[in-house]
Amino acid sequence: GEIVDCIVLKDEFGANRGFGFVTYADIASVNECLEHKLDHNLRGKPVDVKRCRPISMNYISKFADRN
């Protein structure tokens, strides 16, 4: 499916943290990706494909700056 955005997370030194996010144009593409999740690899290494879940605001508020 059409990918509209993707990001690889990096640490403060610019090193890859080992995960990222892909945003598809439609939910059908997401579902197809998940149906074939065992077929994905990157440079010969398996990719653990999961559906992204939003972080709750309660979780975020625990780590927010409280100045």
mmCIF file of C-alpha atoms in Angstrom, residues 3-51:
data_model
loop_
_atom_site.group_PDB
_atom_site.id
_atom_site.type_symbol
_atom_site.label_atom_id
_atom_site.label_comp_id
_atom_site.label_asym_id
_atom_site.label_seq_id
_atom_site.Cartn_x
_atom_site.Cartn_y
_atom_site.Cartn_z
ATOM 1 C CA ILE A 3 3.204 4.819 2.622
ATOM 2 C CA VAL A 4 2.576 8.430 3.640
ATOM 3 C CA ASP A 5 5.167 8.671 6.426
ATOM 4 C CA CYS A 6 7.897 6.652 8.115
ATOM 5 C CA ILE A 7 10.401 7.306 10.882
ATOM 6 C CA VAL A 8 13.281 5.430 12.510
ATOM 7 C CA LEU A 9 13.823 6.358 16.152
ATOM 8 C CA LYS A 10 17.344 7.351 17.177
ATOM 9 C CA ASP A 11 18.991 8.026 20.517
ATOM 10 C CA GLU A 12 20.649 11.282 21.595
ATOM 11 C CA PHE A 13 23.861 10.252 19.770
ATOM 12 C CA GLY A 14 22.055 9.558 16.484
ATOM 13 C CA ALA A 15 22.289 5.771 16.780
ATOM 14 C CA ASN A 16 19.319 3.699 15.627
ATOM 15 C CA ARG A 17 17.182 2.562 18.590
ATOM 16 C CA GLY A 18 16.038 -0.493 16.638
ATOM 17 C CA PHE A 19 12.466 0.481 15.870
ATOM 18 C CA GLY A 20 10.357 2.877 13.860
ATOM 19 C CA PHE A 21 6.895 3.637 12.577
ATOM 20 C CA VAL A 22 5.248 3.454 9.156
ATOM 21 C CA THR A 23 2.013 5.292 8.312
ATOM 22 C CA TYR A 24 -0.074 3.887 5.462
ATOM 23 C CA ALA A 25 -2.615 5.835 3.413
ATOM 24 C CA ASP A 26 -5.444 3.435 4.280
ATOM 25 C CA ILE A 27 -6.357 0.784 6.850
ATOM 26 C CA ALA A 28 -6.575 -1.966 4.202
ATOM 27 C CA SER A 29 -2.824 -1.611 3.632
ATOM 28 C CA VAL A 30 -2.191 -1.859 7.367
ATOM 29 C CA ASN A 31 -4.270 -5.030 7.589
ATOM 30 C CA GLU A 32 -2.476 -6.580 4.608
ATOM 31 C CA CYS A 33 0.899 -5.794 6.166
ATOM 32 C CA LEU A 34 -0.181 -7.439 9.418
ATOM 33 C CA GLU A 35 -1.490 -10.513 7.567
ATOM 34 C CA HIS A 36 2.002 -11.032 6.107
ATOM 35 C CA LYS A 37 3.995 -9.892 9.136
ATOM 36 C CA LEU A 38 6.223 -12.971 9.178
ATOM 37 C CA ASP A 39 7.418 -12.214 5.625
ATOM 38 C CA HIS A 40 9.073 -8.867 6.461
ATOM 39 C CA ASN A 41 12.831 -8.468 6.822
ATOM 40 C CA LEU A 42 15.335 -5.656 6.600
ATOM 41 C CA ARG A 43 18.834 -6.483 5.382
ATOM 42 C CA GLY A 44 18.177 -10.143 6.161
ATOM 43 C CA LYS A 45 16.940 -9.544 9.708
ATOM 44 C CA PRO A 46 13.313 -10.244 10.639
ATOM 45 C CA VAL A 47 11.101 -7.229 11.311
ATOM 46 C CA ASP A 48 8.602 -7.464 14.169
ATOM 47 C CA VAL A 49 5.457 -5.917 12.661
ATOM 48 C CA LYS A 50 2.860 -4.610 15.121
ATOM 49 C CA ARG A 51 -0.102 -2.250 15.053
#
